[in-house]
C-alpha atoms as a printed R data frame, in Angstrom:
    type eleno elety resid chain resno       x       y       z
1   ATOM     1    CA   MET     A     1 110.107 110.068  96.322
2   ATOM     2    CA   THR     A     2 111.936 113.042  97.819
3   ATOM     3    CA   LYS     A     3 110.120 116.300  97.044
4   ATOM     4    CA   ILE     A     4 111.970 119.611  96.785
5   ATOM     5    CA   GLY     A     5 110.255 122.994  96.768
6   ATOM     6    CA   ILE     A     6 111.842 125.775  94.711
7   ATOM     7    CA   VAL     A     7 110.827 128.893  96.651
8   ATOM     8    CA   LEU     A     8 110.651 132.043  94.536
9   ATOM     9    CA   GLY     A     9 111.338 134.752  97.096
10  ATOM    10    CA   SER     A    10 110.530 137.918  95.112
11  ATOM    11    CA   THR     A    11 107.042 139.258  94.421
12  ATOM    12    CA   ARG     A    12 107.921 142.711  93.065
13  ATOM    13    CA   PRO     A    13 106.462 143.909  89.756
14  ATOM    14    CA   GLY     A    14 108.998 143.439  86.977
15  ATOM    15    CA   ARG     A    15 110.922 140.832  88.941
16  ATOM    16    CA   ILE     A    16 113.531 138.707  87.175
17  ATOM    17    CA   GLY     A    17 113.464 135.956  89.782
18  ATOM    18    CA   ASP     A    18 110.824 134.029  87.842
19  ATOM    19    CA   GLN     A    19 113.360 133.513  85.048
20  ATOM    20    CA   VAL     A    20 115.847 132.122  87.543
21  ATOM    21    CA   ALA     A    21 113.279 129.870  89.210
22  ATOM    22    CA   GLN     A    22 112.237 128.509  85.818
23  ATOM    23    CA   TRP     A    23 115.881 127.752  85.000
24  ATOM    24    CA   VAL     A    24 116.318 125.927  88.299
25  ATOM    25    CA   HIS     A    25 113.127 123.939  87.764
26  ATOM    26    CA   GLU     A    26 113.934 122.957  84.198
27  ATOM    27    CA   ARG     A    27 117.417 121.796  85.188
28  ATOM    28    CA   ALA     A    28 116.114 119.965  88.265
29  ATOM    29    CA   ALA     A    29 113.389 118.194  86.266
30  ATOM    30    CA   ARG     A    30 116.100 116.182  84.513
31  ATOM    31    CA   ARG     A    31 116.937 114.408  87.749
32  ATOM    32    CA   GLU     A    32 115.396 111.053  88.626
33  ATOM    33    CA   ASP     A    33 116.147 111.054  92.352
34  ATOM    34    CA   ALA     A    34 113.563 113.660  93.378
35  ATOM    35    CA   GLU     A    35 110.565 115.637  92.198
36  ATOM    36    CA   PHE     A    36 110.563 119.424  92.157
37  ATOM    37    CA   THR     A    37 107.842 122.030  92.435
38  ATOM    38    CA   VAL     A    38 107.952 125.827  92.288
39  ATOM    39    CA   ILE     A    39 106.514 127.661  95.310
40  ATOM    40    CA   ASP     A    40 105.865 131.207  94.113
41  ATOM    41    CA   LEU     A    41 105.218 133.547  97.028
42  ATOM    42    CA   ARG     A    42 102.901 135.550  94.771
43  ATOM    43    CA   ASP     A    43 100.552 132.575  95.090
44  ATOM    44    CA   HIS     A    44 100.677 132.878  98.880
45  ATOM    45    CA   PRO     A    45  99.844 136.479  99.862
46  ATOM    46    CA   LEU     A    46 100.469 136.014 103.562
47  ATOM    47    CA   PRO     A    47  99.459 138.652 106.103
48  ATOM    48    CA   HIS     A    48 102.203 140.302 108.124
49  ATOM    49    CA   LEU     A    49 102.374 138.050 111.182
50  ATOM    50    CA   GLU     A    50  98.734 138.332 112.156
51  ATOM    51    CA   ASP     A    51  98.849 134.740 113.457
52  ATOM    52    CA   PRO     A    52 100.474 133.744 116.759
53  ATOM    53    CA   PRO     A    53 103.961 132.198 116.462
54  ATOM    54    CA   GLY     A    54 103.791 128.933 114.551
55  ATOM    55    CA   PHE     A    55 105.637 126.649 116.967
56  ATOM    56    CA   SER     A    56 102.546 124.473 117.516
57  ATOM    57    CA   GLY     A    57 101.878 123.795 113.834
58  ATOM    58    CA   GLN     A    58  98.306 125.098 114.237
59  ATOM    59    CA   TYR     A    59  97.228 128.296 112.501
60  ATOM    60    CA   ASP     A    60  94.046 130.374 112.565
61  ATOM    61    CA   ASP     A    61  94.412 132.210 109.246
62  ATOM    62    CA   PRO     A    62  93.397 130.126 106.191
63  ATOM    63    CA   ARG     A    63  96.193 131.744 104.155
64  ATOM    64    CA   THR     A    64  98.733 130.549 106.672
65  ATOM    65    CA   ARG     A    65  97.194 127.073 106.765
66  ATOM    66    CA   ALA     A    66  97.392 126.795 102.978
67  ATOM    67    CA   PHE     A    67 101.025 127.897 102.940
68  ATOM    68    CA   ALA     A    68 101.906 125.577 105.819
69  ATOM    69    CA   ALA     A    69 100.426 122.629 103.924
70  ATOM    70    CA   VAL     A    70 102.606 123.399 100.877
71  ATOM    71    CA   VAL     A    71 105.752 123.704 103.005
72  ATOM    72    CA   ALA     A    72 104.890 120.536 104.929
73  ATOM    73    CA   SER     A    73 104.595 118.537 101.701
74  ATOM    74    CA   CYS     A    74 108.265 119.150 100.825
75  ATOM    75    CA   ASP     A    75 111.373 117.380 102.090
76  ATOM    76    CA   GLY     A    76 113.795 120.169 101.163
77  ATOM    77    CA   PHE     A    77 114.007 123.546  99.475
78  ATOM    78    CA   VAL     A    78 115.966 125.626  97.006
79  ATOM    79    CA   PHE     A    79 115.488 129.319  97.776
80  ATOM    80    CA   VAL     A    80 115.714 131.646  94.773
81  ATOM    81    CA   THR     A    81 116.291 135.121  96.168
82  ATOM    82    CA   PRO     A    82 117.479 138.580  95.159
83  ATOM    83    CA   GLU     A    83 119.487 140.790  97.475
84  ATOM    84    CA   TYR     A    84 117.730 143.893  98.776
85  ATOM    85    CA   ASN     A    85 119.881 146.358 100.732
86  ATOM    86    CA   HIS     A    86 122.430 143.735 101.798
87  ATOM    87    CA   SER     A    87 119.677 141.318 102.904
88  ATOM    88    CA   LEU     A    88 116.811 139.105 101.750
89  ATOM    89    CA   PRO     A    89 113.384 140.350 100.603
90  ATOM    90    CA   GLY     A    90 110.934 141.138 103.355
91  ATOM    91    CA   VAL     A    91 108.276 138.953 101.735
92  ATOM    92    CA   LEU     A    92 110.597 135.943 101.941
93  ATOM    93    CA   LYS     A    93 111.473 136.634 105.583
94  ATOM    94    CA   ASN     A    94 107.762 136.972 106.349
95  ATOM    95    CA   ALA     A    95 107.070 133.619 104.705
96  ATOM    96    CA   LEU     A    96 109.873 131.946 106.630
97  ATOM    97    CA   ASP     A    97 108.615 133.393 109.916
98  ATOM    98    CA   HIS     A    98 104.998 132.441 109.298
99  ATOM    99    CA   VAL     A    99 105.442 128.728 109.948
100 ATOM   100    CA   TYR     A   100 107.979 126.736 111.919
101 ATOM   101    CA   VAL     A   101 107.555 122.988 112.370
102 ATOM   102    CA   GLU     A   102 106.924 122.618 108.631
103 ATOM   103    CA   TRP     A   103 110.517 123.785 107.934
104 ATOM   104    CA   ASN     A   104 112.174 121.606 110.566
105 ATOM   105    CA   THR     A   105 114.722 118.852 109.736
106 ATOM   106    CA   LYS     A   106 114.740 119.576 106.025
107 ATOM   107    CA   ALA     A   107 117.549 120.686 103.704
108 ATOM   108    CA   ALA     A   108 117.977 124.105 102.096
109 ATOM   109    CA   GLY     A   109 120.071 125.390  99.208
110 ATOM   110    CA   PHE     A   110 120.346 128.860  97.706
111 ATOM   111    CA   VAL     A   111 120.319 130.396  94.233
112 ATOM   112    CA   SER     A   112 120.785 134.146  94.537
113 ATOM   113    CA   TYR     A   113 121.097 137.104  92.185
114 ATOM   114    CA   GLY     A   114 121.982 140.762  92.517
115 ATOM   115    CA   GLY     A   115 124.810 143.251  92.369
116 ATOM   116    CA   VAL     A   116 127.262 140.827  93.964
117 ATOM   117    CA   GLY     A   117 125.298 137.736  93.027
118 ATOM   118    CA   GLY     A   118 122.999 138.067  96.017
119 ATOM   119    CA   ALA     A   119 125.685 136.636  98.305
120 ATOM   120    CA   ARG     A   120 124.806 138.873 101.257
121 ATOM   121    CA   ALA     A   121 121.158 137.804 101.108
122 ATOM   122    CA   VAL     A   122 122.305 134.202 101.425
123 ATOM   123    CA   GLU     A   123 124.452 135.099 104.442
124 ATOM   124    CA   GLN     A   124 121.293 136.313 106.155
125 ATOM   125    CA   LEU     A   125 119.272 133.314 104.988
126 ATOM   126    CA   ARG     A   126 121.741 130.839 106.451
127 ATOM   127    CA   LEU     A   127 121.249 132.401 109.886
128 ATOM   128    CA   VAL     A   128 117.475 132.228 109.548
129 ATOM   129    CA   CYS     A   129 117.617 128.616 108.378
130 ATOM   130    CA   GLY     A   130 119.585 127.666 111.467
131 ATOM   131    CA   ALA     A   131 116.834 129.053 113.671
132 ATOM   132    CA   LEU     A   132 114.226 127.129 111.666
133 ATOM   133    CA   GLN     A   133 116.153 123.832 111.956
134 ATOM   134    CA   LEU     A   134 116.767 123.823 108.211
135 ATOM   135    CA   ALA     A   135 120.070 122.183 107.240
136 ATOM   136    CA   ASP     A   136 121.653 124.576 104.735
137 ATOM   137    CA   VAL     A   137 124.084 122.971 102.268
138 ATOM   138    CA   ALA     A   138 127.453 124.564 101.500
139 ATOM   139    CA   PRO     A   139 127.330 124.777  97.663
140 ATOM   140    CA   GLN     A   140 125.371 127.722  96.317
141 ATOM   141    CA   VAL     A   141 124.742 129.464  93.018
142 ATOM   142    CA   THR     A   142 125.422 133.210  92.829
143 ATOM   143    CA   LEU     A   143 124.311 135.156  89.766
144 ATOM   144    CA   PRO     A   144 125.760 138.677  89.371
145 ATOM   145    CA   LEU     A   145 123.546 141.021  87.377
146 ATOM   146    CA   ALA     A   146 126.539 142.269  85.372
147 ATOM   147    CA   THR     A   147 127.568 138.871  83.994
148 ATOM   148    CA   GLU     A   148 124.505 136.592  84.072
149 ATOM   149    CA   PHE     A   149 121.790 138.954  82.791
150 ATOM   150    CA   ASP     A   150 121.677 140.768  79.462
151 ATOM   151    CA   LEU     A   151 121.129 144.459  80.205
152 ATOM   152    CA   GLY     A   152 120.501 143.392  83.784
153 ATOM   153    CA   THR     A   153 117.035 142.060  82.949
154 ATOM   154    CA   VAL     A   154 117.209 138.968  80.690
155 ATOM   155    CA   PHE     A   155 118.670 135.905  82.364
156 ATOM   156    CA   ALA     A   156 121.502 134.311  80.362
157 ATOM   157    CA   PRO     A   157 123.584 132.121  82.674
158 ATOM   158    CA   GLY     A   158 127.104 131.111  81.765
159 ATOM   159    CA   GLU     A   159 127.940 127.463  81.192
160 ATOM   160    CA   HIS     A   160 129.763 127.183  84.528
161 ATOM   161    CA   GLN     A   161 126.495 127.992  86.328
162 ATOM   162    CA   PHE     A   162 124.890 124.759  85.135
163 ATOM   163    CA   ALA     A   163 127.545 122.667  86.857
164 ATOM   164    CA   ALA     A   164 127.201 124.790  89.991
165 ATOM   165    CA   LEU     A   165 123.450 124.268  89.997
166 ATOM   166    CA   ASP     A   166 123.809 120.508  89.512
167 ATOM   167    CA   THR     A   167 126.141 120.356  92.496
168 ATOM   168    CA   LEU     A   168 123.718 122.374  94.611
169 ATOM   169    CA   LEU     A   169 120.755 120.201  93.667
170 ATOM   170    CA   GLY     A   170 122.690 117.021  94.408
171 ATOM   171    CA   HIS     A   171 123.507 118.219  97.911
172 ATOM   172    CA   VAL     A   172 119.942 119.346  98.650
173 ATOM   173    CA   VAL     A   173 118.482 116.024  97.500
174 ATOM   174    CA   ALA     A   174 121.068 113.976  99.416
175 ATOM   175    CA   TRP     A   175 120.604 115.905 102.661
176 ATOM   176    CA   SER     A   176 116.813 115.877 102.330
177 ATOM   177    CA   ALA     A   177 116.877 112.085 102.053
178 ATOM   178    CA   ALA     A   178 119.397 111.730 104.888
179 ATOM   179    CA   LEU     A   179 117.189 113.762 107.236
180 ATOM   180    CA   ALA     A   180 114.094 111.636 106.524
181 ATOM   181    CA   PRO     A   181 114.469 109.488 109.690
182 ATOM   182    CA   LEU     A   182 114.535 112.629 111.833
183 ATOM   183    CA   ARG     A   183 111.370 113.900 110.168
184 ATOM   184    CA   ALA     A   184 109.665 110.556 110.773
185 ATOM   185    CA   GLY     A   185 110.637 110.681 114.446
186 ATOM   186    CA   GLY     A   186 109.306 114.199 114.743
187 ATOM   187    CA   ALA     A   187 106.070 113.172 113.048
188 ATOM   188    CA   GLU     A   188 105.609 110.288 115.467
189 ATOM   189    CA   ALA     A   189 106.043 112.600 118.439
190 ATOM   190    CA   ALA     A   190 103.601 115.109 116.936
191 ATOM   191    CA   VAL     A   191 100.970 112.410 116.313
192 ATOM   192    CA   ARG     A   192 101.340 111.079 119.846
193 ATOM   193    CA   GLY     A   193 100.820 114.633 121.041
194 ATOM   194    CA   ARG     A   194  97.610 114.893 119.028
195 ATOM   195    CA   LEU     A   195  96.315 111.646 120.533
196 ATOM   196    CA   ASP     A   196  97.166 112.968 123.986
197 ATOM   197    CA   ALA     A   197  95.033 115.984 123.056
198 ATOM   198    CA   VAL     A   198  92.166 113.628 122.144
199 ATOM   199    CA   VAL     A   199  92.383 112.019 125.569
200 ATOM   200    CA   GLU     A   200  92.432 115.409 127.314
201 ATOM   201    CA   ALA     A   201  89.458 116.643 125.289
202 ATOM   202    CA   LEU     A   202  87.426 113.509 126.075
203 ATOM   203    CA   ARG     A   203  88.140 113.810 129.784
204 ATOM   204    CA   ALA     A   204  87.083 117.473 129.624
205 ATOM   205    CA   LYS     A   205  84.048 116.679 127.423
206 ATOM   206    CA   ASP     A   206  85.306 119.410 125.102
207 ATOM   207    CA   LEU     A   207  83.732 118.945 121.678
208 ATOM   208    CA   GLU     A   208  85.349 122.055 120.200
209 ATOM   209    CA   ALA     A   209  88.805 120.831 121.155
210 ATOM   210    CA   LEU     A   210  87.991 117.533 119.462
211 ATOM   211    CA   ARG     A   211  86.774 119.348 116.349
212 ATOM   212    CA   ARG     A   212  90.261 120.837 115.858
213 ATOM   213    CA   ILE     A   213  91.812 117.361 115.815
214 ATOM   214    CA   TYR     A   214  89.561 115.820 113.152
215 ATOM   215    CA   ALA     A   215  89.701 116.598 109.432
216 ATOM   216    CA   PRO     A   216  86.447 118.007 108.005
217 ATOM   217    CA   ASP     A   217  86.100 114.895 105.819
218 ATOM   218    CA   VAL     A   218  86.979 112.378 108.530
219 ATOM   219    CA   VAL     A   219  85.519 108.888 108.089
220 ATOM   220    CA   SER     A   220  85.020 106.949 111.320
221 ATOM   221    CA   PHE     A   221  84.110 103.285 111.826
222 ATOM   222    CA   ASP     A   222  82.826 102.874 115.377
223 ATOM   223    CA   VAL     A   223  81.410  99.940 117.352
224 ATOM   224    CA   GLU     A   224  77.976 101.582 117.302
225 ATOM   225    CA   PRO     A   225  75.653 101.941 114.283
226 ATOM   226    CA   PRO     A   226  75.702 103.168 111.604
227 ATOM   227    CA   LEU     A   227  78.507 101.449 109.720
228 ATOM   228    CA   GLN     A   228  80.378 104.717 109.321
229 ATOM   229    CA   HIS     A   229  80.302 108.323 110.473
230 ATOM   230    CA   VAL     A   230  81.325 110.769 107.748
231 ATOM   231    CA   GLY     A   231  82.441 114.316 108.518
232 ATOM   232    CA   THR     A   232  83.351 116.156 111.688
233 ATOM   233    CA   ASP     A   233  79.744 116.846 112.741
234 ATOM   234    CA   ALA     A   234  78.851 113.162 112.570
235 ATOM   235    CA   LYS     A   235  81.946 112.215 114.539
236 ATOM   236    CA   LEU     A   236  81.272 114.820 117.225
237 ATOM   237    CA   LYS     A   237  77.632 113.758 117.436
238 ATOM   238    CA   ASN     A   238  78.874 110.294 118.326
239 ATOM   239    CA   TRP     A   239  81.121 111.662 121.092
240 ATOM   240    CA   ALA     A   240  78.313 113.942 122.331
241 ATOM   241    CA   LYS     A   241  76.188 110.822 122.821
242 ATOM   242    CA   VAL     A   242  78.929 109.352 124.988
243 ATOM   243    CA   PHE     A   243  79.037 112.537 127.064
244 ATOM   244    CA   THR     A   244  75.283 112.277 127.781
245 ATOM   245    CA   ILE     A   245  75.804 108.797 129.259
246 ATOM   246    CA   PHE     A   246  78.838 109.563 131.413
247 ATOM   247    CA   GLU     A   247  79.056 112.019 134.271
248 ATOM   248    CA   LYS     A   248  82.814 111.599 134.213
249 ATOM   249    CA   VAL     A   249  84.673 110.252 131.186
250 ATOM   250    CA   ASP     A   250  88.053 108.595 131.034
251 ATOM   251    CA   TYR     A   251  89.846 107.286 127.953
252 ATOM   252    CA   GLU     A   252  92.944 105.137 127.772
253 ATOM   253    CA   LEU     A   253  95.202 104.053 124.922
254 ATOM   254    CA   ARG     A   254  97.509 101.074 125.323
255 ATOM   255    CA   ASP     A   255 100.203  99.402 123.177
256 ATOM   256    CA   LEU     A   256 100.081 102.261 120.682
257 ATOM   257    CA   THR     A   257 102.344 101.956 117.637
258 ATOM   258    CA   ILE     A   258 102.751 104.806 115.143
259 ATOM   259    CA   THR     A   259 104.308 104.721 111.686
260 ATOM   260    CA   ALA     A   260 104.794 107.953 109.731
261 ATOM   261    CA   SER     A   261 105.868 108.663 106.176
262 ATOM   262    CA   GLY     A   262 105.589 111.991 104.404
263 ATOM   263    CA   ASP     A   263 102.319 113.682 105.318
264 ATOM   264    CA   LEU     A   264 100.553 110.482 106.466
265 ATOM   265    CA   ALA     A   265 100.786 108.565 109.748
266 ATOM   266    CA   VAL     A   266  99.034 105.437 111.014
267 ATOM   267    CA   GLY     A   267  98.606 104.449 114.633
268 ATOM   268    CA   HIS     A   268  97.129 101.271 116.074
269 ATOM   269    CA   GLY     A   269  96.637  99.902 119.549
270 ATOM   270    CA   PHE     A   270  93.855  99.345 122.071
271 ATOM   271    CA   GLY     A   271  91.437 101.920 123.427
272 ATOM   272    CA   ARG     A   272  88.950 101.965 126.275
273 ATOM   273    CA   VAL     A   273  86.256 104.412 127.350
274 ATOM   274    CA   SER     A   274  85.454 104.167 131.043
275 ATOM   275    CA   GLY     A   275  84.252 106.422 133.841
276 ATOM   276    CA   THR     A   276  81.282 107.235 136.024
277 ATOM   277    CA   LEU     A   277  77.772 106.994 134.569
278 ATOM   278    CA   LYS     A   278  75.062 109.566 135.194
279 ATOM   279    CA   ASN     A   279  73.528 107.260 137.832
280 ATOM   280    CA   GLY     A   280  76.789 107.155 139.763
281 ATOM   281    CA   VAL     A   281  77.837 103.672 138.695
282 ATOM   282    CA   VAL     A   282  81.525 103.309 137.894
283 ATOM   283    CA   THR     A   283  82.225 101.252 134.777
284 ATOM   284    CA   ASP     A   284  85.510  99.941 133.421
285 ATOM   285    CA   GLY     A   285  84.125  99.856 129.884
286 ATOM   286    CA   MET     A   286  85.594  97.468 127.325
287 ATOM   287    CA   TRP     A   287  88.808  97.331 125.331
288 ATOM   288    CA   VAL     A   288  88.486  97.720 121.569
289 ATOM   289    CA   ARG     A   289  91.006  97.592 118.757
290 ATOM   290    CA   ALA     A   290  91.748 101.175 117.710
291 ATOM   291    CA   THR     A   291  93.266 102.449 114.461
292 ATOM   292    CA   PHE     A   292  93.993 106.073 113.576
293 ATOM   293    CA   VAL     A   293  95.078 107.588 110.258
294 ATOM   294    CA   PHE     A   294  96.521 111.116 110.361
295 ATOM   295    CA   ARG     A   295  97.266 113.576 107.575
296 ATOM   296    CA   LYS     A   296  99.549 116.560 107.978
297 ATOM   297    CA   THR     A   297  97.859 119.803 106.924
298 ATOM   298    CA   GLY     A   298  98.078 123.487 107.636
299 ATOM   299    CA   ASP     A   299  96.237 122.665 110.858
300 ATOM   300    CA   GLY     A   300  98.956 120.239 111.874
301 ATOM   301    CA   TRP     A   301  98.288 116.498 112.094
302 ATOM   302    CA   VAL     A   302  94.557 115.770 111.893
303 ATOM   303    CA   ILE     A   303  92.639 112.492 112.006
304 ATOM   304    CA   VAL     A   304  91.217 111.585 108.599
305 ATOM   305    CA   HIS     A   305  90.100 108.080 109.588
306 ATOM   306    CA   ASP     A   306  89.660 106.102 112.771
307 ATOM   307    CA   GLN     A   307  88.216 102.704 113.525
308 ATOM   308    CA   ALA     A   308  87.154 100.894 116.672
309 ATOM   309    CA   SER     A   309  86.381  97.191 116.407
310 ATOM   310    CA   VAL     A   310  85.423  94.345 118.759
311 ATOM   311    CA   PRO     A   311  86.481  90.712 118.219
312 ATOM   312    CA   PHE     A   312  83.631  88.250 117.830
313 ATOM   313    CA   ASP     A   313  83.089  84.564 118.360
314 ATOM   314    CA   VAL     A   314  82.726  82.911 114.954
315 ATOM   315    CA   ALA     A   315  80.461  80.105 116.152
316 ATOM   316    CA   SER     A   316  77.920  82.297 117.928
317 ATOM   317    CA   GLY     A   317  78.394  85.544 116.002
318 ATOM   318    CA   ARG     A   318  78.508  87.431 119.288
319 ATOM   319    CA   GLY     A   319  80.993  90.149 120.119
320 ATOM   320    CA   VAL     A   320  83.604  89.356 122.745
321 ATOM   321    CA   ALA     A   321  83.769  92.395 124.992
322 ATOM   322    CA   ASP     A   322  85.661  91.085 128.008
323 ATOM   323    CA   LEU     A   323  89.161  90.738 126.495
324 ATOM   324    CA   GLU     A   324  92.111  92.738 127.769
325 ATOM   325    CA   PRO     A   325  95.394  93.615 126.024
């Protein structure tokens, strides 16, 4: 089901944005065409751009990785924002700038509040969303302090605001669903890029590069004993063994098919390790059936499961290692 994040863009003491976000969430929860979750920036105390730009989808700071994972899990967003000095809050701009690919090809709507309903903050946000490849919808909800808040502090929206919010939510959900094929295509390209990185790391015998591609809890089924390798260290130990046998390693993937949905992707095809052994003998290796399962996290797409298998002859029980795709 389509998942929409309601981003609460104010973290100031005494804020009134939490009342607005709660109103949006309660109204949205009545819908059956999507699920909604509040993303309170108080729960994500991000540093001020201490990470490199987030175009790669890989982040060093654990706070950034956690925030990226939350953003990545959503298909669209409703931004609840005040207007500060004719613009949006700095904490919201910082959050938007912290990640990039996680925002791409998703929909965005705006619920704003302030002296003129927060309209000028939304003007700024629309420009930022364009740069982040967020598709901003036209309907918006503006909440002037003078008319929608008792004494400027207690939220009391007029009846017409409910209809405006329903219209906004409908557009965000519809556009989020419509953009799903683009997100799937982007995910496929990203996963193929990660598998290209696996190949490069194997050819370079770079265990640390491989470590960044596997999830800490990866489960691997290989052609060698034991039946499974659990965790990154076990997986890297297996590759380290390969590196001790080969002077020069090559790895090839063929007939690779990838299917992505949400934060999971599955790839299958044929893989082959070949190269030059320590004694100088060149070996073509053998083709195996290869399956990869990826999960999208704050570290980008990482392998949570892979499997290599060899066909066997039923009558003899022996593996058949000389087949080619």
